[in-house]
Coordinates of C-alpha atoms in Angstrom, one line a residue:
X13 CA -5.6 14.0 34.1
X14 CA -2.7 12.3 32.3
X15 CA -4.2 9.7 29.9
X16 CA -1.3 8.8 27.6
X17 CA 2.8 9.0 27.9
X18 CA 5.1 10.5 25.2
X19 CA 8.4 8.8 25.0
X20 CA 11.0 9.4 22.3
X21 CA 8.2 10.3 20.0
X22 CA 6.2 7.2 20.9
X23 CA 2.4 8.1 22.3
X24 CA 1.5 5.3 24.2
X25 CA -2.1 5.3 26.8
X26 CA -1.2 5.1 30.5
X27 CA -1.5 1.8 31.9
X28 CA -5.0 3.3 34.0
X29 CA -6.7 4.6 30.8
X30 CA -6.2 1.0 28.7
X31 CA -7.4 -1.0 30.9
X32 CA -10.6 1.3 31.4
X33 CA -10.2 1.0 27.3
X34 CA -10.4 -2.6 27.4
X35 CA -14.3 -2.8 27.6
X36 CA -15.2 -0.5 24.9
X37 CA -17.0 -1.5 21.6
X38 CA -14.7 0.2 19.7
X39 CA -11.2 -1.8 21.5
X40 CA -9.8 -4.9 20.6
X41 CA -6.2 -6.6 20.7
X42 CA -5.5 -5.5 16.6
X43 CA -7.3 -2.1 16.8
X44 CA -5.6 -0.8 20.1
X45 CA -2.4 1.1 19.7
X46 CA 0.6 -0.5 20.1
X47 CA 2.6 -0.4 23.4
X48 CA 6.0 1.0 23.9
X49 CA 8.2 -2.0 23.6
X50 CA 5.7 -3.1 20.3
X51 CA 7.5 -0.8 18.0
X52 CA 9.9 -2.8 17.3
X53 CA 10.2 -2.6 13.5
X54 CA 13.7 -1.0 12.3
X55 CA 14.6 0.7 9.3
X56 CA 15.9 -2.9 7.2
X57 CA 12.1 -3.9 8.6
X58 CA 10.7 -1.5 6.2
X59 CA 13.1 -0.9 3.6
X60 CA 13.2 -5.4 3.4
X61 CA 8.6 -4.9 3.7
X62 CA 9.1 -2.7 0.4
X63 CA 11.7 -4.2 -1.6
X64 CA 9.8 -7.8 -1.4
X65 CA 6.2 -5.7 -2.5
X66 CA 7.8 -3.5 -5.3
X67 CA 10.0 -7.0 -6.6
X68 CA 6.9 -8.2 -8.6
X69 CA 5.8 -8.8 -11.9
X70 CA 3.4 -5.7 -12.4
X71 CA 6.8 -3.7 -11.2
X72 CA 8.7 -5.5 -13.7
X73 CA 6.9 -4.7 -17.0
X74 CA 5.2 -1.3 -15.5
X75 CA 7.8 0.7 -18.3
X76 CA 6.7 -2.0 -21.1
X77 CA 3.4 -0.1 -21.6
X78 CA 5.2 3.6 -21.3
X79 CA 7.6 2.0 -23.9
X80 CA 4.7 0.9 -25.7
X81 CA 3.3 4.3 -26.1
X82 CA 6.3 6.1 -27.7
X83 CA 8.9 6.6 -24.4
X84 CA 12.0 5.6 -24.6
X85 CA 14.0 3.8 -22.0
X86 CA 14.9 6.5 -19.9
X87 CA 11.8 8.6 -20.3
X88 CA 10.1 5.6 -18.5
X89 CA 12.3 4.8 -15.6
X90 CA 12.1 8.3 -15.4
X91 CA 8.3 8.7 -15.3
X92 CA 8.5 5.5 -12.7
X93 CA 11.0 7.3 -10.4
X94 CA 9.0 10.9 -10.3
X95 CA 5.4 8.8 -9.6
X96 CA 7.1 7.2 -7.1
X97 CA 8.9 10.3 -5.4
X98 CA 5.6 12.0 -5.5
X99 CA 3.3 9.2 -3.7
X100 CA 6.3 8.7 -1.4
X101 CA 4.7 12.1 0.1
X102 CA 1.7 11.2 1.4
X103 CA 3.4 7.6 2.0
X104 CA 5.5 9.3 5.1
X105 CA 3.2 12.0 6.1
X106 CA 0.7 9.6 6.7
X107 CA 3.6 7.0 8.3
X108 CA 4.0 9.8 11.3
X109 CA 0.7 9.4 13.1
X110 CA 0.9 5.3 12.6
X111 CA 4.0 5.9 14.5
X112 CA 3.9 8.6 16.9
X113 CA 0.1 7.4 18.3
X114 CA 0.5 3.4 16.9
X115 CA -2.8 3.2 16.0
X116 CA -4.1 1.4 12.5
X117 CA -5.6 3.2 9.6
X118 CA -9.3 2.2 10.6
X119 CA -8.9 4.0 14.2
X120 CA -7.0 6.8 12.3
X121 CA -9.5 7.4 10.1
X122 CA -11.6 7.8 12.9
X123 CA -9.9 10.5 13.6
X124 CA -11.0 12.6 10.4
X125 CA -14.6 10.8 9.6
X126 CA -15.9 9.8 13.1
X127 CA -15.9 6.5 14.4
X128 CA -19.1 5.0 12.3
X129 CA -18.1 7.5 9.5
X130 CA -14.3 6.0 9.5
X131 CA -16.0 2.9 7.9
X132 CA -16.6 4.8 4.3
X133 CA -12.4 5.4 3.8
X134 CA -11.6 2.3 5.4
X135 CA -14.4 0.0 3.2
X136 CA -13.4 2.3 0.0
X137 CA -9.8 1.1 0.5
X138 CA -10.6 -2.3 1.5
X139 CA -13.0 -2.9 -1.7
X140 CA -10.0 -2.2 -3.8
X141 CA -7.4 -3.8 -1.7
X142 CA -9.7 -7.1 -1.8
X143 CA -10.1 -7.0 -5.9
X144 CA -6.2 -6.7 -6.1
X145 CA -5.8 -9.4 -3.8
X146 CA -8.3 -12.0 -6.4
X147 CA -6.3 -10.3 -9.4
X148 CA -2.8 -10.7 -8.1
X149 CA -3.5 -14.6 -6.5
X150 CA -4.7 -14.8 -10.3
X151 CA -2.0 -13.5 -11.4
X152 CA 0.3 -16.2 -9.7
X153 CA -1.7 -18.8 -10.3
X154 CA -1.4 -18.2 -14.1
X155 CA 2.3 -17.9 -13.3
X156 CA 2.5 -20.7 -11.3
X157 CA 0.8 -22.8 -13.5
X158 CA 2.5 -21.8 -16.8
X159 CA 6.0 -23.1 -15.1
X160 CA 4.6 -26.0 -13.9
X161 CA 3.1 -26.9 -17.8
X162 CA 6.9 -26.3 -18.9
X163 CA 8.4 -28.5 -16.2
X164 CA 5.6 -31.5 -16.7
X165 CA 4.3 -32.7 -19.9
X166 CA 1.3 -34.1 -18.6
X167 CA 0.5 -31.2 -16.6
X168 CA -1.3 -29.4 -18.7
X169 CA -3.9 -32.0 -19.8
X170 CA -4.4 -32.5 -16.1
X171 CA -8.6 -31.6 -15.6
X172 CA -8.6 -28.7 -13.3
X173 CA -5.3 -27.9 -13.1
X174 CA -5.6 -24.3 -13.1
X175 CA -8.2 -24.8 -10.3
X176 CA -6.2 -26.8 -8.3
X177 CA -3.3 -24.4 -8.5
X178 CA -5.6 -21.0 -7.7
X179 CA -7.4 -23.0 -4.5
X180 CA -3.5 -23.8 -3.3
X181 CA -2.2 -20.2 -3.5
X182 CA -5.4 -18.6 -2.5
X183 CA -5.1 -21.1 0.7
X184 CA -1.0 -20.2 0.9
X185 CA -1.9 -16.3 1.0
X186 CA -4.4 -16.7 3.3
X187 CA -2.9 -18.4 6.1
X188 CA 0.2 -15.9 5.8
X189 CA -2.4 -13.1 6.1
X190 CA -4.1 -14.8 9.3
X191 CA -0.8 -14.5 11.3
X192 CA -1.0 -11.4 11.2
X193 CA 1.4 -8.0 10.2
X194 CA 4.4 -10.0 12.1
X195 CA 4.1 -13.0 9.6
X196 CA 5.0 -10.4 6.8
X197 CA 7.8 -8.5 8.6
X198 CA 9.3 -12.5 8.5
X199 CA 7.9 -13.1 4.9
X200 CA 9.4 -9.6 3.4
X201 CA 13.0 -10.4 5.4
X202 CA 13.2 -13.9 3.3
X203 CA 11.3 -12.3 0.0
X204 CA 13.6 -9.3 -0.8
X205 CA 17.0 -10.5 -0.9
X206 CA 15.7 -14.3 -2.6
X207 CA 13.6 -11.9 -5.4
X208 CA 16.4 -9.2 -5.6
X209 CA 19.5 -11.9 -6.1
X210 CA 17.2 -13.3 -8.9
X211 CA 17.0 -10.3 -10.3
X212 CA 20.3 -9.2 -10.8
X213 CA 21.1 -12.7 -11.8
X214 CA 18.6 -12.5 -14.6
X215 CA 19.9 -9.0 -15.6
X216 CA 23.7 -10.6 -16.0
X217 CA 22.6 -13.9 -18.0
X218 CA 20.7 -11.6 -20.4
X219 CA 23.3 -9.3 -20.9
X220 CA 26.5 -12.3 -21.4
X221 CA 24.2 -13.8 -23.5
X222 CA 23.1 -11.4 -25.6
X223 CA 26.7 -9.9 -26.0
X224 CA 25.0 -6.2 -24.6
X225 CA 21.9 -4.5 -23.6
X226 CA 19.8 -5.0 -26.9
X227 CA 17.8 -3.0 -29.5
X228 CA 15.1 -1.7 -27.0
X229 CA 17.8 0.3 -24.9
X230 CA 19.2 2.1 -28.4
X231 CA 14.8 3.1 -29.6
X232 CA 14.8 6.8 -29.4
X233 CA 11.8 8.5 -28.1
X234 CA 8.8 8.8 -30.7
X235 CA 7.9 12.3 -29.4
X236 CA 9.4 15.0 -31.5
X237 CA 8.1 17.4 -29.3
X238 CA 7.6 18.0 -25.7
X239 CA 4.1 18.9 -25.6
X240 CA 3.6 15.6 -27.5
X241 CA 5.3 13.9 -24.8
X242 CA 3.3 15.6 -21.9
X243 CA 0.1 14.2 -23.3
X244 CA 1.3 11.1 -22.8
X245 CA 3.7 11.3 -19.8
X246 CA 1.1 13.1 -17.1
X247 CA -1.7 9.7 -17.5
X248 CA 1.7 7.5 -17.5
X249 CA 2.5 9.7 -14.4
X250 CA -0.8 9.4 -12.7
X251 CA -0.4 5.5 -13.5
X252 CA 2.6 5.2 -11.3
X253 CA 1.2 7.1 -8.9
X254 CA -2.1 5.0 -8.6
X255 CA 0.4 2.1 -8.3
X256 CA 0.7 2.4 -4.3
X257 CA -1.8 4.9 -3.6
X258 CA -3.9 2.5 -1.5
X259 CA -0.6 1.6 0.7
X260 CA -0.2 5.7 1.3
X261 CA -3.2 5.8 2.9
X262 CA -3.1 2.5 5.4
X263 CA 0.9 2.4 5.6
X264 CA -0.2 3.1 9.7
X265 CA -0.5 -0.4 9.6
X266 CA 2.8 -0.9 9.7
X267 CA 4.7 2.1 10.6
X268 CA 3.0 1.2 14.3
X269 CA 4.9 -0.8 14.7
X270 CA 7.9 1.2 13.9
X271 CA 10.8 1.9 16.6
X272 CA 11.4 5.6 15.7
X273 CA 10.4 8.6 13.0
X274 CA 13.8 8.6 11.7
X275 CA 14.2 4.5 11.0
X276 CA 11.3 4.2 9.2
X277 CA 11.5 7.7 7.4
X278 CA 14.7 6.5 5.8
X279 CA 13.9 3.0 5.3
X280 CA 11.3 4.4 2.9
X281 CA 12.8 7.1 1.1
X282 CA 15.4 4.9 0.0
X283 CA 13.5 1.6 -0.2
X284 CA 10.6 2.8 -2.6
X285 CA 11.4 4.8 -5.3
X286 CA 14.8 3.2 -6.2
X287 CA 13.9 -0.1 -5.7
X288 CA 10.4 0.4 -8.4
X289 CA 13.0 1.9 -10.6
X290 CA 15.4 -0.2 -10.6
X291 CA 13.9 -3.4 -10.9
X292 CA 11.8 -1.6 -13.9
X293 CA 15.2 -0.7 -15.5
X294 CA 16.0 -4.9 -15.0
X295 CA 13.1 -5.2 -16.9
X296 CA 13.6 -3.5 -19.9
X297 CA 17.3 -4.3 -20.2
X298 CA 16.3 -8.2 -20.3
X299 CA 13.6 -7.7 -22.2
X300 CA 15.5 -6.1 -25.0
X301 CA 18.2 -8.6 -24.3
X302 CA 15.5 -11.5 -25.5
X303 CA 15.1 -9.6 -28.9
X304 CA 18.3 -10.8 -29.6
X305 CA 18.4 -14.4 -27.7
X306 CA 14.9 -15.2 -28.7
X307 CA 13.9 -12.9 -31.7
X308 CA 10.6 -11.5 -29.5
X309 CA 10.9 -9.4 -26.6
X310 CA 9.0 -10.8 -23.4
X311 CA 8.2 -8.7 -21.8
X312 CA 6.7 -11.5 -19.2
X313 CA 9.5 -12.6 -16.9
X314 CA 7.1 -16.1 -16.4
X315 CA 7.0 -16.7 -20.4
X316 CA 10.9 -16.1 -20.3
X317 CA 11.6 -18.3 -17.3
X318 CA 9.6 -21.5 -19.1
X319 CA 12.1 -21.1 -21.7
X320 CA 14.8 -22.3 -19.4
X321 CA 15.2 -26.2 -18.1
X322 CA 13.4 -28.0 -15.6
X323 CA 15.6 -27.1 -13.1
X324 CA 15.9 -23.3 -13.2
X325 CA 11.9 -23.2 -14.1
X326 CA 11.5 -24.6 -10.3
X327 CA 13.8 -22.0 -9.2
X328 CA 11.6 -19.2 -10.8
X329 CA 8.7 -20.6 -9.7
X330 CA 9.6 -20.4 -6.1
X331 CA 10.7 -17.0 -6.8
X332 CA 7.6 -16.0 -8.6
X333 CA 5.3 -17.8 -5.9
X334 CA 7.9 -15.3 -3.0
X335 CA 7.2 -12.3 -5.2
X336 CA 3.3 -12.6 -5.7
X337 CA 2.9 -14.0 -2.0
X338 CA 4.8 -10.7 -0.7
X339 CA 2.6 -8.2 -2.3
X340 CA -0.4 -9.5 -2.2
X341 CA -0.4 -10.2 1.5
X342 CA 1.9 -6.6 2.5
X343 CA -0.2 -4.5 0.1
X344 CA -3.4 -6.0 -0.5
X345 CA -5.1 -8.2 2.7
X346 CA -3.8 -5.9 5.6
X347 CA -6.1 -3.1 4.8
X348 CA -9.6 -4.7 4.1
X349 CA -8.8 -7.2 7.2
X350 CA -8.7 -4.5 9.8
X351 CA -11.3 -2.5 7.8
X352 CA -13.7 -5.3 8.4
X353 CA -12.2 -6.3 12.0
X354 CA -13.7 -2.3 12.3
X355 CA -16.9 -3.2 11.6
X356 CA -17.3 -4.9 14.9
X357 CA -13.9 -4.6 17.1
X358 CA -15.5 -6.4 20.1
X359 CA -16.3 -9.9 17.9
X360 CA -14.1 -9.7 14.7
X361 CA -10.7 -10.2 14.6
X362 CA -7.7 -9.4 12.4
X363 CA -7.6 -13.4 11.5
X364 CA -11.2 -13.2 10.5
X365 CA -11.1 -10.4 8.6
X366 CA -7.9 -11.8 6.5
X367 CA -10.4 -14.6 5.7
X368 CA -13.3 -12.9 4.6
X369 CA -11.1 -10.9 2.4
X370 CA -9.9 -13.8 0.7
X371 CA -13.6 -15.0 0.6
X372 CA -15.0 -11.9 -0.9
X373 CA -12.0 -11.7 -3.5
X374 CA -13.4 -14.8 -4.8
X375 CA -16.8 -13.9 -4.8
X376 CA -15.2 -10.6 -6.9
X377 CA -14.3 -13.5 -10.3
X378 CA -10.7 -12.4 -10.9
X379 CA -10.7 -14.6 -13.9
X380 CA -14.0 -13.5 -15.0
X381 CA -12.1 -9.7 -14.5
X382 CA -8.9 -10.7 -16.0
X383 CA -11.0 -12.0 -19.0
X384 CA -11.7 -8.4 -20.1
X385 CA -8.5 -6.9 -18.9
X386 CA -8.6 -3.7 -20.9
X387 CA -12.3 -2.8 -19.9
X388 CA -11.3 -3.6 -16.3
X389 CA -8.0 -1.3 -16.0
X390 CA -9.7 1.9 -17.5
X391 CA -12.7 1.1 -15.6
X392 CA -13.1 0.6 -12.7
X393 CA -9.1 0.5 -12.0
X394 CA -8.6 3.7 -13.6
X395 CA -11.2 5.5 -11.3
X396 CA -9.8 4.4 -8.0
X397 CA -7.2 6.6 -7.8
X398 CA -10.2 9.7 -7.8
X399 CA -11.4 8.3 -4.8
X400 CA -8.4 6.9 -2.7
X401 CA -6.2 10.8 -3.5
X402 CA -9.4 12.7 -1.8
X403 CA -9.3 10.2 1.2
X404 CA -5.5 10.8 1.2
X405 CA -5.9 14.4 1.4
X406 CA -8.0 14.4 4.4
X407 CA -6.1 12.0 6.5
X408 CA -3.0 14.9 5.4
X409 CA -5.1 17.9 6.5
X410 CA -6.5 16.4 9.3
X411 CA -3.3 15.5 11.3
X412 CA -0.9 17.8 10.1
X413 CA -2.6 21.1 9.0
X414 CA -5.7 21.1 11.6
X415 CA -4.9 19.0 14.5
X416 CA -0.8 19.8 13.9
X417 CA -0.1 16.5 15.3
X418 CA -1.5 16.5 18.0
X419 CA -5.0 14.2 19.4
X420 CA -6.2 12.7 22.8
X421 CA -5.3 8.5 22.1
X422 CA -8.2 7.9 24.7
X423 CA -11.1 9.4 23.1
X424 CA -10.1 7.6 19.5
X425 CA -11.1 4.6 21.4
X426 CA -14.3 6.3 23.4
X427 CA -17.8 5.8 21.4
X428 CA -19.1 9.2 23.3
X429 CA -15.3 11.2 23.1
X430 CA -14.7 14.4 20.7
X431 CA -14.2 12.1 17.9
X432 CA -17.7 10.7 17.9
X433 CA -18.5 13.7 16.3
X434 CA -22.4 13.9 15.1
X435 CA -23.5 10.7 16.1
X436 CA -20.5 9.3 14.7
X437 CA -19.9 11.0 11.8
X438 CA -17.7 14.0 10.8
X439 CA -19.9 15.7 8.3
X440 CA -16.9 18.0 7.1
X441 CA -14.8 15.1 6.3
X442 CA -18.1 13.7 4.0
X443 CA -18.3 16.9 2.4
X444 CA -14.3 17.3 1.5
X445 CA -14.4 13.8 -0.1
X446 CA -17.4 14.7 -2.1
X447 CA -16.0 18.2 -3.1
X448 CA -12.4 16.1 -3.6
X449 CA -14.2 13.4 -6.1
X450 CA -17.1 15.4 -8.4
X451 CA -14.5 18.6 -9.0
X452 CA -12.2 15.7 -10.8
X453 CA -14.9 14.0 -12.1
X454 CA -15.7 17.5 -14.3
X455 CA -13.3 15.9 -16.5
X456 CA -15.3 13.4 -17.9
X457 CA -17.8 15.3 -18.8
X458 CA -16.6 19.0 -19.9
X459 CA -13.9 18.1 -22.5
X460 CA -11.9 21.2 -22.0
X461 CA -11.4 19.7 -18.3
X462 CA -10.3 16.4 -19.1
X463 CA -7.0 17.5 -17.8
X464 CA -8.7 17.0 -14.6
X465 CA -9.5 13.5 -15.0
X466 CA -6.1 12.8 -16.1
X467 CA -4.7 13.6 -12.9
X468 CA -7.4 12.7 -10.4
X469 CA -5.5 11.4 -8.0
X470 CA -3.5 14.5 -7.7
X471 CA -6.4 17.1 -7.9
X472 CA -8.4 15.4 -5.8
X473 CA -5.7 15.5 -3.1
X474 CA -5.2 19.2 -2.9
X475 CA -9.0 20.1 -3.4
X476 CA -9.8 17.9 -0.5
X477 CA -6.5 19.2 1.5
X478 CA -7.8 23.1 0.8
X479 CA -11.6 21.7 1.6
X480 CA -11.2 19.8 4.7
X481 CA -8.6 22.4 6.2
X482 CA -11.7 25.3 5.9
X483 CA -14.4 23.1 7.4
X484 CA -12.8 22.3 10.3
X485 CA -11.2 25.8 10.9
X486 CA -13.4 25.8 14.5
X487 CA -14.2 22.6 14.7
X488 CA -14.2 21.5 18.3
X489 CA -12.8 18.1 18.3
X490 CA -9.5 19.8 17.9
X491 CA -7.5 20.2 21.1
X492 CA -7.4 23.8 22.4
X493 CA -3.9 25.5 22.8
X494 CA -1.9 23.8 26.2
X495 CA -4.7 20.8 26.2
X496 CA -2.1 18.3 25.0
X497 CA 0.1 18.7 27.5
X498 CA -2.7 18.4 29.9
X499 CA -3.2 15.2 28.9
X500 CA 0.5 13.7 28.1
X501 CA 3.6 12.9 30.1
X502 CA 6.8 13.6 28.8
X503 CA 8.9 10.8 29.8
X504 CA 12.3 12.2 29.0
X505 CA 14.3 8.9 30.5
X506 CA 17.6 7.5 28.9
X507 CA 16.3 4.5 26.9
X508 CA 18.5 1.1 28.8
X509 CA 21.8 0.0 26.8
X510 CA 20.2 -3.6 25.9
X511 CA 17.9 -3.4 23.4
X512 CA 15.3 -4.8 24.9
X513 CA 12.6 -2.9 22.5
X514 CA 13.8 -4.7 19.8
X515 CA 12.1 -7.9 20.3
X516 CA 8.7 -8.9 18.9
X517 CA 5.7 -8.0 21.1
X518 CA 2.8 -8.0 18.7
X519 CA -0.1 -9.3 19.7
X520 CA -2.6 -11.0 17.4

């Protein structure tokens, strides 16, 4: 029996087979996968989603710290471009299934874990998308609230003024979050050209009035050797790599919604690693410039905006308040909101996941986190990356290496299908992620392995890739040889001249 249609790449379930689908406790209008005329993101889509998540301040002062520790310019964009080459990886292998099957990461991790197991990546992603969502509206709030003391006199004497500031932009993020992935295909389309004018704006007033680039661009490295530099570039690597390694693992969220491999394969590989390297470069070269306009470098683009007037201070507040907005909504609610709409497809929605995200990031105390910064980065922050590059490894194994792209859409959606597994769990993707996360974890403990540590994310990955890809050598959830074409129609029609595909079709 035919149960879902391949068109132009697109995997879509037979009209029949959905609405049978419609009932199930594991169905629902977010969690389904997307209908033909639904992918309807193009390439500027993704490329305008990325440029308005990487334009932000973390982005902008990532090579300060690389700086910090004895790199010179070049050696840091450097280290920024390779990080962000080598998450970019996983990034589009991952992008495939979202857009071949259009399903969401939650029913693709069902996939490798079951459909109760599916809940331990999607919660371990969503836990630390949730405490980046309270840090980065914390972020902005400080941000916001710093411009509006330089604008106002009184402001700052105002009782509760911080307060009032974090409840409004919690509020503004939230309500862009409850409309759903469409609100931020608008939201990045307005964010990255406002944010990326700014920028280059910022980079040519720094340079006319400094008369050049500065002192920071002309600091030679502090390494004299290389191995002294290695020591300090593969953490710094790692770093850069952490920086989007929860967005390699759900970007199916959004490449669902995606028109074609090709469009959103480019988008990205052009979009990504330039953009985070670039607007890192813009960083440095105005930072260096306000050595000599201001005698200290900021490295802070909000403490070198409230040096400006009144006027340009709103400007960069609405820039700031764009920048924080994009990220934190794109990067940081998506994930934990259909990870909890999981939890219970049948009563929770995407909306009402978005809100108990924002809820919980509260009940998480950014600014009791952001108190102890350092303790929190090479805590808990540093350690993510060990669990999300294990998680990432299986999601790569799974659909490329063992299943070799190919599933049955129907029984991702079917509590008693092949991908039920052992009463819901796959017990060989529980075992890769615990053989992916302790051989790391060796590090900390055996000093001659602290190399291991070091690059977590990246060991992790492979051990789990190698892992996962033995366990399930006969596993019988895969589909046999000619079973997939049982299953699928091949619909090889012309596509029509008008672009009718192109128009939204989401529904939330």
């Amino acid at each position: 029996m035919k149960t879902q249609v391949e068109k132009q790449g697109i995997v879509t379930l037979t009209d029949e087979v959905a609405a049978e689908l419609s009932t199930s406790s594991l169905w629902n209008e977010d969690l389904r996968p997307t209908t033909f005329a639904e992918h309807s993101w193009k390439g500027i889509n993704f490329a305008t989603l990325w440029i308005g998540m990487c334009l932000c301040i973390p982005a902008y002062t990532m090579a300060s710290g690389m700086i910090t520790l004895g790199m010179n310019w070049w050696q840091a964009i450097g280290t920024i471009f390779i990080g962000n080459v080598i998450v970019l990886i996983p990034i589009l292998l991952n992008s495939h299934a979202g857009t071949k099957f259009g399903i969401p990461y939650p029913v693709f991790a069902r996939l490798w874990f079951g459909d109760k197991g599916a809940h331990i990546p999607a919660m371990a992603r969503a836990i630390v998308a949730a405490g980046w969502f309270g840090i980065n509206t914390w972020i902005g709030t400080g941000a916001i609230d710093t411009l509006l003391a330089a604008s106002f006199s009184g402001w700052a004497n105002l009782p509760g003024h911080t307060a009032i500031i974090f409840a409004l932009f919690w509020l503004l993020n939230v309500g862009v979050a409850y409309k759903g992935p469409q609100a931020i295909k608008v939201l990045g389309a307005i964010s990255a050209p406002v944010v990326g004018v700014s920028a280059i704006i910022l980079l040519i007033w720094a340079f006319t009035r400094s008369g050049g680039w500065g002192p920071i661009l002309e600091t030679p490295s502090k390494f004299e050797t290389t191995g002294a530099f290695l020591k300090v570039f593969f953490p710094a690597l790692t770093g850069v790599i952490a920086f989007w390694a929860t967005l390699a693992l759900n970007i199916p969220d959004f490449c669902r919604y995606a028109r074609n491999q090709k469009s959103q394969m480019v988008a990205q590989t052009l979009s990504l690693p330039l953009t985070m390297s670039i607007f890192s470069f813009i960083g440095i070269a105005v930072s260096s410039a306000t050595i000599v306009i201001f005698g200290e470098a900021l490295w802070d683009p909000v403490q070198l905006i409230a040096k400006f007037p009144p006027f340009v201070i709103f400007l960069g507040t609405v820039v700031i308040v764009l920048s924080s907005l994009t990220i934190n909504v794109g990067a940081n609610v998506v994930a934990p909101a259909r990870a909890i709409e999981n939890l219970n497809p049948r009563r929770i929605t995407f909306a009402m996941g978005a809100l108990i995200t924002g809820l919980f990031a509260i009940l998480l105390q950014p600014w009791y986190i952001m108190s102890n910064f350092g303790n929190y980065i090479f805590g808990w922050l540093g350690t993510y990356g060990a669990l999300l590059g294990p998680i990432d490894g299986i999601a790569i194994a799974d659909y490329w290496l063992v299943r070799k792209r190919q599933m049955s859409l129907k029984e991702l959606y079917d509590p008693n299908g092949r991908y039920s597994y052992s009463s819901g769990y796959n017990k060989n993707g529980i075992y890769a992620l615990i053989i992916g996360v302790l051989i790391p974890a060796l590090g900390l403990v055996v000093a001659p392995l602290h190399f291991l540590w070091e690059n977590a994310w990246t060991v992790g990955l492979f051990i789990s890739i190698i892992a996962y890809t033995y366990l399930m050598r006969e596993d019988k959830s895969v589909l046999k040889a000619g079973e997939y074409e049982q299953i699928t129609s091949v619909d090889t029609a012309v596509p029509p001249s008008n672009d009718q595909s192109s128009q939204p079709g989401i529904s939330q």
